[in-house]
PDB file of C-alpha atoms in Angstrom:
ATOM      1  CA  VAL A 815     139.949 142.190  20.005  1.00 91.00           C
ATOM      2  CA  ARG A 816     138.285 138.782  20.036  1.00 93.00           C
ATOM      3  CA  GLU A 817     138.961 136.658  23.066  1.00 94.00           C
ATOM      4  CA  GLU A 818     137.457 133.636  24.794  1.00 93.00           C
ATOM      5  CA  VAL A 819     137.388 133.777  28.573  1.00 93.00           C
ATOM      6  CA  ILE A 820     136.111 131.613  31.398  1.00 93.00           C
ATOM      7  CA  ASN A 821     133.558 133.309  33.600  1.00 92.00           C
ATOM      8  CA  TYR A 822     131.602 132.152  36.655  1.00 94.00           C
ATOM      9  CA  SER A 823     127.937 132.472  37.516  1.00 93.00           C
ATOM     10  CA  LYS A 824     126.749 133.569  40.974  1.00 94.00           C
ATOM     11  CA  SER A 825     126.438 129.902  41.894  1.00 95.00           C
ATOM     12  CA  GLY A 826     130.083 129.331  40.923  1.00 94.00           C
ATOM     13  CA  GLU A 827     129.308 127.432  37.714  1.00 94.00           C
ATOM     14  CA  GLU A 828     131.925 127.881  35.012  1.00 94.00           C
ATOM     15  CA  TYR A 829     130.910 129.129  31.564  1.00 94.00           C
ATOM     16  CA  TRP A 830     132.741 130.383  28.485  1.00 95.00           C
ATOM     17  CA  LEU A 831     132.292 133.774  26.845  1.00 94.00           C
ATOM     18  CA  GLU A 832     133.513 134.897  23.464  1.00 95.00           C
ATOM     19  CA  MET A 833     134.100 138.634  23.640  1.00 95.00           C
ATOM     20  CA  ASP A 834     134.494 141.069  20.760  1.00 95.00           C
ATOM     21  CA  ILE A 835     135.812 144.449  21.877  1.00 94.00           C
ATOM     22  CA  VAL A 836     135.877 147.290  19.368  1.00 95.00           C
ATOM     23  CA  PRO A 837     137.197 150.834  19.948  1.00 93.00           C
ATOM     24  CA  VAL A 838     134.892 153.713  18.963  1.00 94.00           C
ATOM     25  CA  ALA A 839     136.505 156.952  17.854  1.00 93.00           C
ATOM     26  CA  ASP A 840     135.244 160.522  17.727  1.00 93.00           C
ATOM     27  CA  ALA A 841     135.397 162.751  14.616  1.00 93.00           C
ATOM     28  CA  ALA A 842     139.051 163.565  15.362  1.00 93.00           C
ATOM     29  CA  GLY A 843     139.961 159.887  15.425  1.00 91.00           C
ATOM     30  CA  HIS A 844     140.517 159.649  19.170  1.00 94.00           C
ATOM     31  CA  CYS A 845     139.213 156.593  20.972  1.00 93.00           C
ATOM     32  CA  THR A 846     136.346 157.685  23.201  1.00 94.00           C
ATOM     33  CA  HIS A 847     135.131 154.346  24.435  1.00 94.00           C
ATOM     34  CA  LEU A 848     134.970 150.618  23.791  1.00 94.00           C
ATOM     35  CA  VAL A 849     132.013 148.530  22.752  1.00 95.00           C
ATOM     36  CA  ALA A 850     131.970 144.896  23.836  1.00 93.00           C
ATOM     37  CA  ILE A 851     129.748 142.088  22.637  1.00 94.00           C
ATOM     38  CA  GLU A 852     129.698 138.866  24.610  1.00 94.00           C
ATOM     39  CA  ARG A 853     128.397 135.493  23.466  1.00 95.00           C
ATOM     40  CA  ASP A 854     128.005 132.428  25.663  1.00 94.00           C
ATOM     41  CA  VAL A 855     129.981 129.700  23.864  1.00 96.00           C
ATOM     42  CA  THR A 856     129.894 127.128  26.660  1.00 94.00           C
ATOM     43  CA  GLU A 857     128.041 124.512  24.606  1.00 95.00           C
ATOM     44  CA  ARG A 858     130.474 124.918  21.693  1.00 94.00           C
ATOM     45  CA  LYS A 859     133.446 124.518  24.062  1.00 93.00           C
ATOM     46  CA  ARG A 860     131.891 121.388  25.585  1.00 92.00           C
ATOM     47  CA  ALA A 861     131.299 119.990  22.103  1.00 94.00           C
ATOM     48  CA  GLU A 862     134.930 120.721  21.158  1.00 94.00           C
ATOM     49  CA  VAL A 863     136.185 118.896  24.269  1.00 93.00           C
ATOM     50  CA  ALA A 864     133.907 115.934  23.535  1.00 93.00           C
ATOM     51  CA  LEU A 865     135.068 115.856  19.892  1.00 94.00           C
ATOM     52  CA  ARG A 866     138.755 115.874  20.894  1.00 94.00           C
ATOM     53  CA  ALA A 867     138.112 113.040  23.358  1.00 94.00           C
ATOM     54  CA  SER A 868     136.268 111.060  20.692  1.00 92.00           C
ATOM     55  CA  GLU A 869     139.079 111.634  18.166  1.00 92.00           C
ATOM     56  CA  ALA A 870     141.667 110.488  20.713  1.00 91.00           C
ATOM     57  CA  THR A 871     139.654 107.339  21.410  1.00 91.00           C
ATOM     58  CA  MET A 872     139.321 106.617  17.683  1.00 90.00           C
ATOM     59  CA  ALA A 873     143.046 107.135  17.118  1.00 88.00           C
ATOM     60  CA  ALA A 874     143.873 104.770  20.000  1.00 90.00           C
ATOM     61  CA  ALA A 875     141.447 102.134  18.679  1.00 88.00           C
ATOM     62  CA  GLN A 876     142.970 102.362  15.191  1.00 89.00           C
ATOM     63  CA  ARG A 877     146.501 102.053  16.588  1.00 89.00           C
ATOM     64  CA  ILE A 878     145.575  99.034  18.732  1.00 89.00           C
ATOM     65  CA  ALA A 879     143.754  97.256  15.879  1.00 89.00           C
ATOM     66  CA  HIS A 880     146.268  98.299  13.172  1.00 91.00           C
ATOM     67  CA  ILE A 881     143.472  99.832  11.103  1.00 95.00           C
ATOM     68  CA  GLY A 882     144.187 103.064   9.285  1.00 95.00           C
ATOM     69  CA  SER A 883     141.556 105.219   7.665  1.00 95.00           C
ATOM     70  CA  TRP A 884     141.678 107.432   4.623  1.00 96.00           C
ATOM     71  CA  GLU A 885     139.521 109.790   2.580  1.00 96.00           C
ATOM     72  CA  MET A 886     139.976 110.676  -1.080  1.00 93.00           C
ATOM     73  CA  GLY A 887     138.127 113.346  -3.003  1.00 92.00           C
ATOM     74  CA  LEU A 888     136.655 112.324  -6.355  1.00 89.00           C
ATOM     75  CA  VAL A 889     135.731 115.724  -7.762  1.00 82.00           C
ATOM     76  CA  HIS A 890     138.449 115.750 -10.456  1.00 77.00           C
ATOM     77  CA  GLU A 891     138.562 113.371 -13.422  1.00 72.00           C
ATOM     78  CA  GLU A 892     142.326 112.948 -12.978  1.00 73.00           C
ATOM     79  CA  PRO A 893     142.838 110.874  -9.773  1.00 63.00           C
ATOM     80  CA  GLY A 894     146.131 112.617  -8.992  1.00 69.00           C
ATOM     81  CA  ALA A 895     144.343 115.968  -8.740  1.00 77.00           C
ATOM     82  CA  ASN A 896     142.075 114.756  -5.931  1.00 84.00           C
ATOM     83  CA  SER A 897     142.850 115.288  -2.259  1.00 89.00           C
ATOM     84  CA  LEU A 898     143.861 112.332  -0.096  1.00 93.00           C
ATOM     85  CA  ARG A 899     143.993 112.285   3.712  1.00 94.00           C
ATOM     86  CA  TRP A 900     145.313 109.579   6.028  1.00 96.00           C
ATOM     87  CA  SER A 901     144.775 108.909   9.715  1.00 95.00           C
ATOM     88  CA  ASP A 902     147.861 108.644  11.914  1.00 95.00           C
ATOM     89  CA  GLU A 903     147.615 104.849  11.857  1.00 95.00           C
ATOM     90  CA  MET A 904     147.508 104.859   8.049  1.00 96.00           C
ATOM     91  CA  PHE A 905     150.851 106.716   8.081  1.00 96.00           C
ATOM     92  CA  ARG A 906     152.295 104.080  10.430  1.00 96.00           C
ATOM     93  CA  ILE A 907     151.025 101.176   8.309  1.00 96.00           C
ATOM     94  CA  ALA A 908     152.697 102.780   5.290  1.00 97.00           C
ATOM     95  CA  GLY A 909     155.963 103.166   7.241  1.00 96.00           C
ATOM     96  CA  PHE A 910     155.917 106.885   8.008  1.00 96.00           C
ATOM     97  CA  GLU A 911     155.622 108.957  11.145  1.00 95.00           C
ATOM     98  CA  PRO A 912     152.219 110.688  11.084  1.00 93.00           C
ATOM     99  CA  GLY A 913     152.262 113.937   9.133  1.00 90.00           C
ATOM    100  CA  THR A 914     155.842 113.606   7.828  1.00 94.00           C
ATOM    101  CA  VAL A 915     154.964 113.245   4.133  1.00 95.00           C
ATOM    102  CA  ASP A 916     152.428 114.849   1.817  1.00 94.00           C
ATOM    103  CA  VAL A 917     149.804 112.230   1.111  1.00 94.00           C
ATOM    104  CA  THR A 918     148.917 111.968  -2.573  1.00 91.00           C
ATOM    105  CA  ASN A 919     147.558 109.314  -4.901  1.00 89.00           C
ATOM    106  CA  GLU A 920     150.997 109.231  -6.493  1.00 91.00           C
ATOM    107  CA  LEU A 921     152.567 108.379  -3.113  1.00 93.00           C
ATOM    108  CA  PHE A 922     149.975 105.670  -2.506  1.00 94.00           C
ATOM    109  CA  PHE A 923     150.744 103.999  -5.850  1.00 93.00           C
ATOM    110  CA  GLN A 924     154.484 104.302  -5.177  1.00 95.00           C
ATOM    111  CA  LEU A 925     153.858 102.303  -1.985  1.00 96.00           C
ATOM    112  CA  ALA A 926     151.384  99.817  -3.459  1.00 96.00           C
ATOM    113  CA  HIS A 927     153.142  96.726  -4.791  1.00 97.00           C
ATOM    114  CA  PRO A 928     153.432  97.117  -8.591  1.00 96.00           C
ATOM    115  CA  ASP A 929     151.798  93.715  -9.165  1.00 97.00           C
ATOM    116  CA  ASP A 930     148.708  94.967  -7.279  1.00 97.00           C
ATOM    117  CA  HIS A 931     148.188  98.291  -9.129  1.00 95.00           C
ATOM    118  CA  ALA A 932     145.785  96.924 -11.739  1.00 95.00           C
ATOM    119  CA  ALA A 933     143.604  95.146  -9.150  1.00 96.00           C
ATOM    120  CA  ILE A 934     143.433  98.264  -6.960  1.00 95.00           C
ATOM    121  CA  ARG A 935     142.475 100.495  -9.897  1.00 92.00           C
ATOM    122  CA  GLN A 936     139.905  97.929 -11.071  1.00 94.00           C
ATOM    123  CA  ALA A 937     138.335  97.702  -7.601  1.00 95.00           C
ATOM    124  CA  MET A 938     138.026 101.493  -7.418  1.00 91.00           C
ATOM    125  CA  THR A 939     136.659 101.869 -10.937  1.00 90.00           C
ATOM    126  CA  THR A 940     134.116  99.076 -10.499  1.00 93.00           C
ATOM    127  CA  ALA A 941     132.987 100.475  -7.144  1.00 93.00           C
ATOM    128  CA  ILE A 942     132.360 103.909  -8.651  1.00 89.00           C
ATOM    129  CA  ARG A 943     130.656 102.549 -11.770  1.00 90.00           C
ATOM    130  CA  GLU A 944     128.423 100.129  -9.841  1.00 91.00           C
ATOM    131  CA  ARG A 945     127.927 102.480  -6.884  1.00 90.00           C
ATOM    132  CA  GLN A 946     129.059  99.728  -4.509  1.00 93.00           C
ATOM    133  CA  PRO A 947     131.643  99.525  -1.708  1.00 96.00           C
ATOM    134  CA  TYR A 948     134.772  97.532  -2.442  1.00 95.00           C
ATOM    135  CA  SER A 949     137.076  95.213  -0.537  1.00 97.00           C
ATOM    136  CA  ILE A 950     140.520  94.163  -1.687  1.00 97.00           C
ATOM    137  CA  VAL A 951     143.651  92.626  -0.196  1.00 97.00           C
ATOM    138  CA  HIS A 952     146.890  94.100  -1.512  1.00 97.00           C
ATOM    139  CA  ARG A 953     150.464  94.782  -0.528  1.00 97.00           C
ATOM    140  CA  LEU A 954     152.218  97.997   0.488  1.00 97.00           C
ATOM    141  CA  VAL A 955     155.992  98.263   0.261  1.00 97.00           C
ATOM    142  CA  ARG A 956     157.290 100.585   2.966  1.00 97.00           C
ATOM    143  CA  PRO A 957     160.211 102.914   2.282  1.00 96.00           C
ATOM    144  CA  ASP A 958     162.467 100.512   4.248  1.00 96.00           C
ATOM    145  CA  GLY A 959     161.476  97.689   1.859  1.00 96.00           C
ATOM    146  CA  GLN A 960     159.244  95.850   4.336  1.00 96.00           C
ATOM    147  CA  VAL A 961     156.088  94.476   2.704  1.00 96.00           C
ATOM    148  CA  ARG A 962     152.773  94.847   4.555  1.00 97.00           C
ATOM    149  CA  ILE A 963     149.550  93.100   3.552  1.00 97.00           C
ATOM    150  CA  VAL A 964     146.413  95.203   3.965  1.00 97.00           C
ATOM    151  CA  GLN A 965     142.709  94.437   3.742  1.00 97.00           C
ATOM    152  CA  GLU A 966     141.262  97.606   2.244  1.00 97.00           C
ATOM    153  CA  GLU A 967     137.561  98.453   2.421  1.00 97.00           C
ATOM    154  CA  ALA A 968     136.032 101.568   0.887  1.00 96.00           C
ATOM    155  CA  HIS A 969     132.692 103.245   0.398  1.00 96.00           C
ATOM    156  CA  ILE A 970     131.892 105.880  -2.235  1.00 94.00           C
ATOM    157  CA  PHE A 971     129.706 108.898  -1.507  1.00 93.00           C
ATOM    158  CA  PHE A 972     127.718 110.391  -4.387  1.00 92.00           C
ATOM    159  CA  ASP A 973     126.102 113.750  -5.041  1.00 90.00           C
ATOM    160  CA  GLU A 974     122.438 112.807  -4.705  1.00 82.00           C
ATOM    161  CA  PRO A 975     120.896 115.090  -7.338  1.00 77.00           C
ATOM    162  CA  GLY A 976     123.392 114.206 -10.085  1.00 76.00           C
ATOM    163  CA  GLY A 977     124.847 110.928  -8.895  1.00 82.00           C
ATOM    164  CA  LYS A 978     128.390 112.226  -9.364  1.00 88.00           C
ATOM    165  CA  PRO A 979     130.978 110.563  -7.085  1.00 90.00           C
ATOM    166  CA  LEU A 980     132.190 113.038  -4.449  1.00 92.00           C
ATOM    167  CA  LYS A 981     134.561 111.114  -2.220  1.00 94.00           C
ATOM    168  CA  MET A 982     135.752 107.689  -1.207  1.00 94.00           C
ATOM    169  CA  VAL A 983     136.219 106.810   2.466  1.00 96.00           C
ATOM    170  CA  GLY A 984     138.020 103.681   3.503  1.00 96.00           C
ATOM    171  CA  THR A 985     140.075 101.668   5.923  1.00 97.00           C
ATOM    172  CA  ALA A 986     143.243  99.657   5.550  1.00 97.00           C
ATOM    173  CA  HIS A 987     143.675  96.842   8.070  1.00 96.00           C
ATOM    174  CA  ASP A 988     147.261  95.626   8.379  1.00 96.00           C
ATOM    175  CA  ILE A 989     146.815  91.843   8.269  1.00 96.00           C
ATOM    176  CA  THR A 990     150.480  90.966   7.712  1.00 95.00           C
ATOM    177  CA  GLU A 991     150.892  89.076  10.990  1.00 88.00           C
ATOM    178  CA  ARG A 992     147.602  87.229  10.512  1.00 86.00           C
ATOM    179  CA  LYS A 993     148.662  86.101   7.020  1.00 83.00           C
ATOM    180  CA  SER A 994     152.028  85.012   8.381  1.00 82.00           C
ATOM    181  CA  LEU A 995     150.331  82.931  11.096  1.00 84.00           C
ATOM    182  CA  GLU A 996     148.001  81.386   8.507  1.00 81.00           C
ATOM    183  CA  GLN A 997     151.021  80.367   6.414  1.00 83.00           C
ATOM    184  CA  GLN A 998     152.747  78.883   9.481  1.00 83.00           C
ATOM    185  CA  PHE A 999     149.584  76.950  10.324  1.00 83.00           C
ATOM    186  CA  LEU A1000     149.300  75.577   6.785  1.00 83.00           C
ATOM    187  CA  ARG A1001     152.964  74.494   6.835  1.00 84.00           C
ATOM    188  CA  ALA A1002     152.447  72.818  10.211  1.00 86.00           C
ATOM    189  CA  GLN A1003     149.420  70.905   8.878  1.00 85.00           C
ATOM    190  CA  ARG A1004     151.452  69.502   5.991  1.00 80.00           C
TER     191      ARG A1004
END
């Protein structure tokens, strides 16, 4: 048995123990006693709590600012074979409830406006070739047909010894309302 339990010191301070309990049998196979090993995992538990709090804060900040984040593996030559992960806000920007669809490069390009495909691919290819971040504004067409304008920024991480691209990490800022206000302002100036 492996179990985590809360324990208390003589002073009443709470601490966490991870316990492994193993039965020990005699030659006939009968359990004669138990051996327990305990490890103090208080610091790990505190770190886990702090990490969850930090993740919740980040998710709230992304939701408030309408900025989704994503990460794509670059280990395979064929882009469709690489993993792609989205933050909850990225799902919402794309018009999905978080976690309701499998995120793939194919899905992304189904959502990206067809007129923007070449520019997106060019930005990614150039960024990898020149080992530079990229920034591009493009459109996403949600499943309900609504078009969103996103400012996408990405950074590529490389394997240092060989210089092979490992992954791309980026953000997509939904700037649809800002672009709409800019257009209204320009019309009002005319």
